Amino acid sequence: MVNTFINNFKKHDLDFGSSEVQIALLTKRINNLSLHLQKHKKDFSSRRGLLQLLAKRRALLIYLFYRKKTIYYSLIFKLNIRPIKFSD
């Protein structure tokens, strides 16, 4: 299941650690945790884990935004996530 998800975003056969793959896997985990938290509203440990995953994904997205903008925009379109808001 994870391998089929990775195949959509990897650059070559042995690519498991590129920013695109990491963001895709984090997004999958975030979506699963969000569904869990909708059912279990008082699970604060999972909520903390979700916030950590969101921060990690945000950092990777910022990295992509500054280094590879075309990949950044295609990735947020494919994963259906909002673009990053930068504070001025």
PDB file of N, CA and C in Angstrom, residues 17-83:
ATOM      1  N   GLY A  17      13.816   8.663  -0.157  1.00  0.00           N
ATOM      2  CA  GLY A  17      14.117   9.714   0.788  1.00  0.00           C
ATOM      3  C   GLY A  17      14.083  11.112   0.226  1.00  0.00           C
ATOM      4  N   SER A  18      13.681  11.273  -1.029  1.00  0.00           N
ATOM      5  CA  SER A  18      13.642  12.627  -1.583  1.00  0.00           C
ATOM      6  C   SER A  18      12.556  13.436  -0.884  1.00  0.00           C
ATOM      7  N   SER A  19      12.655  14.730  -0.992  1.00  0.00           N
ATOM      8  CA  SER A  19      11.695  15.614  -0.327  1.00  0.00           C
ATOM      9  C   SER A  19      10.270  15.333  -0.786  1.00  0.00           C
ATOM     10  N   GLU A  20      10.102  15.055  -2.061  1.00  0.00           N
ATOM     11  CA  GLU A  20       8.766  14.801  -2.593  1.00  0.00           C
ATOM     12  C   GLU A  20       8.140  13.563  -1.965  1.00  0.00           C
ATOM     13  N   VAL A  21       8.920  12.497  -1.858  1.00  0.00           N
ATOM     14  CA  VAL A  21       8.424  11.254  -1.266  1.00  0.00           C
ATOM     15  C   VAL A  21       8.135  11.459   0.215  1.00  0.00           C
ATOM     16  N   GLN A  22       9.020  12.162   0.919  1.00  0.00           N
ATOM     17  CA  GLN A  22       8.804  12.415   2.343  1.00  0.00           C
ATOM     18  C   GLN A  22       7.533  13.225   2.570  1.00  0.00           C
ATOM     19  N   ILE A  23       7.310  14.246   1.754  1.00  0.00           N
ATOM     20  CA  ILE A  23       6.107  15.070   1.901  1.00  0.00           C
ATOM     21  C   ILE A  23       4.859  14.244   1.611  1.00  0.00           C
ATOM     22  N   ALA A  24       4.920  13.398   0.600  1.00  0.00           N
ATOM     23  CA  ALA A  24       3.773  12.557   0.258  1.00  0.00           C
ATOM     24  C   ALA A  24       3.446  11.591   1.397  1.00  0.00           C
ATOM     25  N   LEU A  25       4.471  10.969   1.980  1.00  0.00           N
ATOM     26  CA  LEU A  25       4.232  10.041   3.085  1.00  0.00           C
ATOM     27  C   LEU A  25       3.719  10.769   4.323  1.00  0.00           C
ATOM     28  N   LEU A  26       4.272  11.944   4.595  1.00  0.00           N
ATOM     29  CA  LEU A  26       3.783  12.731   5.729  1.00  0.00           C
ATOM     30  C   LEU A  26       2.325  13.133   5.518  1.00  0.00           C
ATOM     31  N   THR A  27       1.967  13.483   4.302  1.00  0.00           N
ATOM     32  CA  THR A  27       0.584  13.862   4.011  1.00  0.00           C
ATOM     33  C   THR A  27      -0.353  12.691   4.243  1.00  0.00           C
ATOM     34  N   LYS A  28       0.077  11.510   3.846  1.00  0.00           N
ATOM     35  CA  LYS A  28      -0.744  10.310   4.073  1.00  0.00           C
ATOM     36  C   LYS A  28      -0.942  10.067   5.570  1.00  0.00           C
ATOM     37  N   ARG A  29       0.137  10.197   6.351  1.00  0.00           N
ATOM     38  CA  ARG A  29       0.038  10.015   7.801  1.00  0.00           C
ATOM     39  C   ARG A  29      -0.831  11.096   8.435  1.00  0.00           C
ATOM     40  N   ILE A  30      -0.708  12.325   7.956  1.00  0.00           N
ATOM     41  CA  ILE A  30      -1.510  13.434   8.482  1.00  0.00           C
ATOM     42  C   ILE A  30      -2.991  13.189   8.216  1.00  0.00           C
ATOM     43  N   ASN A  31      -3.317  12.732   7.025  1.00  0.00           N
ATOM     44  CA  ASN A  31      -4.718  12.452   6.702  1.00  0.00           C
ATOM     45  C   ASN A  31      -5.278  11.343   7.583  1.00  0.00           C
ATOM     46  N   ASN A  32      -4.486  10.295   7.813  1.00  0.00           N
ATOM     47  CA  ASN A  32      -4.944   9.203   8.673  1.00  0.00           C
ATOM     48  C   ASN A  32      -5.145   9.673  10.109  1.00  0.00           C
ATOM     49  N   LEU A  33      -4.209  10.470  10.616  1.00  0.00           N
ATOM     50  CA  LEU A  33      -4.346  10.982  11.981  1.00  0.00           C
ATOM     51  C   LEU A  33      -5.524  11.938  12.103  1.00  0.00           C
ATOM     52  N   SER A  34      -5.788  12.714  11.078  1.00  0.00           N
ATOM     53  CA  SER A  34      -6.927  13.631  11.113  1.00  0.00           C
ATOM     54  C   SER A  34      -8.240  12.860  11.213  1.00  0.00           C
ATOM     55  N   LEU A  35      -8.338  11.781  10.458  1.00  0.00           N
ATOM     56  CA  LEU A  35      -9.534  10.939  10.552  1.00  0.00           C
ATOM     57  C   LEU A  35      -9.670  10.324  11.940  1.00  0.00           C
ATOM     58  N   HIS A  36      -8.560   9.884  12.506  1.00  0.00           N
ATOM     59  CA  HIS A  36      -8.568   9.310  13.850  1.00  0.00           C
ATOM     60  C   HIS A  36      -9.037  10.342  14.870  1.00  0.00           C
ATOM     61  N   LEU A  37      -8.545  11.570  14.743  1.00  0.00           N
ATOM     62  CA  LEU A  37      -8.882  12.608  15.721  1.00  0.00           C
ATOM     63  C   LEU A  37     -10.316  13.101  15.572  1.00  0.00           C
ATOM     64  N   GLN A  38     -10.908  12.942  14.416  1.00  0.00           N
ATOM     65  CA  GLN A  38     -12.318  13.291  14.276  1.00  0.00           C
ATOM     66  C   GLN A  38     -13.188  12.346  15.092  1.00  0.00           C
ATOM     67  N   LYS A  39     -12.746  11.105  15.193  1.00  0.00           N
ATOM     68  CA  LYS A  39     -13.503  10.117  15.955  1.00  0.00           C
ATOM     69  C   LYS A  39     -13.156  10.174  17.443  1.00  0.00           C
ATOM     70  N   HIS A  40     -11.877  10.373  17.760  1.00  0.00           N
ATOM     71  CA  HIS A  40     -11.399  10.379  19.144  1.00  0.00           C
ATOM     72  C   HIS A  40     -10.920  11.786  19.489  1.00  0.00           C
ATOM     73  N   LYS A  41     -11.848  12.638  19.855  1.00  0.00           N
ATOM     74  CA  LYS A  41     -11.554  14.058  20.042  1.00  0.00           C
ATOM     75  C   LYS A  41     -10.634  14.348  21.227  1.00  0.00           C
ATOM     76  N   LYS A  42     -10.589  13.483  22.205  1.00  0.00           N
ATOM     77  CA  LYS A  42      -9.786  13.755  23.402  1.00  0.00           C
ATOM     78  C   LYS A  42      -8.439  13.043  23.403  1.00  0.00           C
ATOM     79  N   ASP A  43      -8.023  12.535  22.283  1.00  0.00           N
ATOM     80  CA  ASP A  43      -6.733  11.865  22.172  1.00  0.00           C
ATOM     81  C   ASP A  43      -5.650  12.926  21.955  1.00  0.00           C
ATOM     82  N   PHE A  44      -5.185  13.501  23.050  1.00  0.00           N
ATOM     83  CA  PHE A  44      -4.261  14.626  22.971  1.00  0.00           C
ATOM     84  C   PHE A  44      -2.852  14.200  22.562  1.00  0.00           C
ATOM     85  N   SER A  45      -2.469  12.977  22.832  1.00  0.00           N
ATOM     86  CA  SER A  45      -1.160  12.487  22.395  1.00  0.00           C
ATOM     87  C   SER A  45      -1.096  12.419  20.869  1.00  0.00           C
ATOM     88  N   SER A  46      -2.162  11.950  20.273  1.00  0.00           N
ATOM     89  CA  SER A  46      -2.203  11.898  18.809  1.00  0.00           C
ATOM     90  C   SER A  46      -2.263  13.300  18.218  1.00  0.00           C
ATOM     91  N   ARG A  47      -2.942  14.205  18.905  1.00  0.00           N
ATOM     92  CA  ARG A  47      -3.004  15.589  18.426  1.00  0.00           C
ATOM     93  C   ARG A  47      -1.615  16.214  18.413  1.00  0.00           C
ATOM     94  N   ARG A  48      -0.826  15.928  19.447  1.00  0.00           N
ATOM     95  CA  ARG A  48       0.545  16.439  19.511  1.00  0.00           C
ATOM     96  C   ARG A  48       1.383  15.844  18.374  1.00  0.00           C
ATOM     97  N   GLY A  49       1.209  14.549  18.130  1.00  0.00           N
ATOM     98  CA  GLY A  49       1.914  13.912  17.021  1.00  0.00           C
ATOM     99  C   GLY A  49       1.523  14.508  15.681  1.00  0.00           C
ATOM    100  N   LEU A  50       0.239  14.840  15.531  1.00  0.00           N
ATOM    101  CA  LEU A  50      -0.227  15.467  14.299  1.00  0.00           C
ATOM    102  C   LEU A  50       0.436  16.824  14.098  1.00  0.00           C
ATOM    103  N   LEU A  51       0.542  17.607  15.160  1.00  0.00           N
ATOM    104  CA  LEU A  51       1.184  18.922  15.058  1.00  0.00           C
ATOM    105  C   LEU A  51       2.660  18.791  14.695  1.00  0.00           C
ATOM    106  N   GLN A  52       3.318  17.765  15.213  1.00  0.00           N
ATOM    107  CA  GLN A  52       4.719  17.535  14.864  1.00  0.00           C
ATOM    108  C   GLN A  52       4.862  17.164  13.390  1.00  0.00           C
ATOM    109  N   LEU A  53       3.963  16.318  12.897  1.00  0.00           N
ATOM    110  CA  LEU A  53       4.001  15.935  11.483  1.00  0.00           C
ATOM    111  C   LEU A  53       3.732  17.142  10.585  1.00  0.00           C
ATOM    112  N   LEU A  54       2.794  17.991  10.991  1.00  0.00           N
ATOM    113  CA  LEU A  54       2.501  19.189  10.210  1.00  0.00           C
ATOM    114  C   LEU A  54       3.704  20.122  10.149  1.00  0.00           C
ATOM    115  N   ALA A  55       4.411  20.259  11.268  1.00  0.00           N
ATOM    116  CA  ALA A  55       5.596  21.125  11.296  1.00  0.00           C
ATOM    117  C   ALA A  55       6.703  20.568  10.405  1.00  0.00           C
ATOM    118  N   LYS A  56       6.862  19.257  10.435  1.00  0.00           N
ATOM    119  CA  LYS A  56       7.892  18.633   9.601  1.00  0.00           C
ATOM    120  C   LYS A  56       7.562  18.791   8.113  1.00  0.00           C
ATOM    121  N   ARG A  57       6.286  18.570   7.769  1.00  0.00           N
ATOM    122  CA  ARG A  57       5.882  18.726   6.368  1.00  0.00           C
ATOM    123  C   ARG A  57       6.037  20.175   5.920  1.00  0.00           C
ATOM    124  N   ARG A  58       5.699  21.110   6.806  1.00  0.00           N
ATOM    125  CA  ARG A  58       5.837  22.532   6.468  1.00  0.00           C
ATOM    126  C   ARG A  58       7.297  22.888   6.185  1.00  0.00           C
ATOM    127  N   ALA A  59       8.207  22.362   6.997  1.00  0.00           N
ATOM    128  CA  ALA A  59       9.633  22.638   6.793  1.00  0.00           C
ATOM    129  C   ALA A  59      10.100  22.087   5.448  1.00  0.00           C
ATOM    130  N   LEU A  60       9.660  20.893   5.099  1.00  0.00           N
ATOM    131  CA  LEU A  60      10.038  20.314   3.808  1.00  0.00           C
ATOM    132  C   LEU A  60       9.423  21.090   2.643  1.00  0.00           C
ATOM    133  N   LEU A  61       8.197  21.571   2.819  1.00  0.00           N
ATOM    134  CA  LEU A  61       7.568  22.362   1.767  1.00  0.00           C
ATOM    135  C   LEU A  61       8.275  23.699   1.575  1.00  0.00           C
ATOM    136  N   ILE A  62       8.721  24.306   2.663  1.00  0.00           N
ATOM    137  CA  ILE A  62       9.478  25.556   2.558  1.00  0.00           C
ATOM    138  C   ILE A  62      10.785  25.306   1.813  1.00  0.00           C
ATOM    139  N   TYR A  63      11.436  24.200   2.126  1.00  0.00           N
ATOM    140  CA  TYR A  63      12.667  23.831   1.421  1.00  0.00           C
ATOM    141  C   TYR A  63      12.405  23.721  -0.080  1.00  0.00           C
ATOM    142  N   LEU A  64      11.343  23.011  -0.450  1.00  0.00           N
ATOM    143  CA  LEU A  64      11.021  22.849  -1.872  1.00  0.00           C
ATOM    144  C   LEU A  64      10.651  24.180  -2.516  1.00  0.00           C
ATOM    145  N   PHE A  65       9.942  25.019  -1.790  1.00  0.00           N
ATOM    146  CA  PHE A  65       9.515  26.305  -2.339  1.00  0.00           C
ATOM    147  C   PHE A  65      10.715  27.150  -2.744  1.00  0.00           C
ATOM    148  N   TYR A  66      11.734  27.177  -1.917  1.00  0.00           N
ATOM    149  CA  TYR A  66      12.895  28.006  -2.212  1.00  0.00           C
ATOM    150  C   TYR A  66      13.874  27.366  -3.190  1.00  0.00           C
ATOM    151  N   ARG A  67      13.866  26.044  -3.311  1.00  0.00           N
ATOM    152  CA  ARG A  67      14.856  25.384  -4.149  1.00  0.00           C
ATOM    153  C   ARG A  67      14.298  24.858  -5.476  1.00  0.00           C
ATOM    154  N   LYS A  68      13.063  24.355  -5.446  1.00  0.00           N
ATOM    155  CA  LYS A  68      12.482  23.741  -6.650  1.00  0.00           C
ATOM    156  C   LYS A  68      11.004  24.139  -6.746  1.00  0.00           C
ATOM    157  N   LYS A  69      10.742  25.342  -7.214  1.00  0.00           N
ATOM    158  CA  LYS A  69       9.371  25.864  -7.203  1.00  0.00           C
ATOM    159  C   LYS A  69       8.421  25.074  -8.094  1.00  0.00           C
ATOM    160  N   THR A  70       8.876  24.616  -9.234  1.00  0.00           N
ATOM    161  CA  THR A  70       7.971  23.878 -10.119  1.00  0.00           C
ATOM    162  C   THR A  70       7.531  22.566  -9.471  1.00  0.00           C
ATOM    163  N   ILE A  71       8.459  21.893  -8.815  1.00  0.00           N
ATOM    164  CA  ILE A  71       8.121  20.648  -8.120  1.00  0.00           C
ATOM    165  C   ILE A  71       7.192  20.947  -6.947  1.00  0.00           C
ATOM    166  N   TYR A  72       7.437  22.050  -6.249  1.00  0.00           N
ATOM    167  CA  TYR A  72       6.590  22.456  -5.123  1.00  0.00           C
ATOM    168  C   TYR A  72       5.143  22.622  -5.582  1.00  0.00           C
ATOM    169  N   TYR A  73       4.938  23.372  -6.656  1.00  0.00           N
ATOM    170  CA  TYR A  73       3.575  23.631  -7.118  1.00  0.00           C
ATOM    171  C   TYR A  73       2.902  22.371  -7.654  1.00  0.00           C
ATOM    172  N   SER A  74       3.640  21.522  -8.339  1.00  0.00           N
ATOM    173  CA  SER A  74       3.035  20.281  -8.825  1.00  0.00           C
ATOM    174  C   SER A  74       2.690  19.346  -7.669  1.00  0.00           C
ATOM    175  N   LEU A  75       3.516  19.356  -6.629  1.00  0.00           N
ATOM    176  CA  LEU A  75       3.277  18.481  -5.477  1.00  0.00           C
ATOM    177  C   LEU A  75       2.048  18.917  -4.685  1.00  0.00           C
ATOM    178  N   ILE A  76       1.901  20.215  -4.435  1.00  0.00           N
ATOM    179  CA  ILE A  76       0.725  20.646  -3.675  1.00  0.00           C
ATOM    180  C   ILE A  76      -0.551  20.432  -4.492  1.00  0.00           C
ATOM    181  N   PHE A  77      -0.443  20.479  -5.814  1.00  0.00           N
ATOM    182  CA  PHE A  77      -1.602  20.194  -6.647  1.00  0.00           C
ATOM    183  C   PHE A  77      -1.962  18.707  -6.581  1.00  0.00           C
ATOM    184  N   LYS A  78      -0.955  17.833  -6.702  1.00  0.00           N
ATOM    185  CA  LYS A  78      -1.204  16.384  -6.677  1.00  0.00           C
ATOM    186  C   LYS A  78      -1.744  15.919  -5.326  1.00  0.00           C
ATOM    187  N   LEU A  79      -1.212  16.492  -4.242  1.00  0.00           N
ATOM    188  CA  LEU A  79      -1.612  16.058  -2.903  1.00  0.00           C
ATOM    189  C   LEU A  79      -2.830  16.812  -2.377  1.00  0.00           C
ATOM    190  N   ASN A  80      -3.262  17.819  -3.120  1.00  0.00           N
ATOM    191  CA  ASN A  80      -4.429  18.607  -2.740  1.00  0.00           C
ATOM    192  C   ASN A  80      -4.250  19.258  -1.364  1.00  0.00           C
ATOM    193  N   ILE A  81      -3.100  19.929  -1.189  1.00  0.00           N
ATOM    194  CA  ILE A  81      -2.850  20.658   0.050  1.00  0.00           C
ATOM    195  C   ILE A  81      -2.694  22.140  -0.277  1.00  0.00           C
ATOM    196  N   ARG A  82      -2.951  22.967   0.724  1.00  0.00           N
ATOM    197  CA  ARG A  82      -2.873  24.413   0.520  1.00  0.00           C
ATOM    198  C   ARG A  82      -1.424  24.869   0.442  1.00  0.00           C
ATOM    199  N   PRO A  83      -1.168  25.937  -0.324  1.00  0.00           N
ATOM    200  CA  PRO A  83       0.190  26.502  -0.352  1.00  0.00           C
ATOM    201  C   PRO A  83       0.551  27.091   1.009  1.00  0.00           C
TER     202      PRO A  83
END
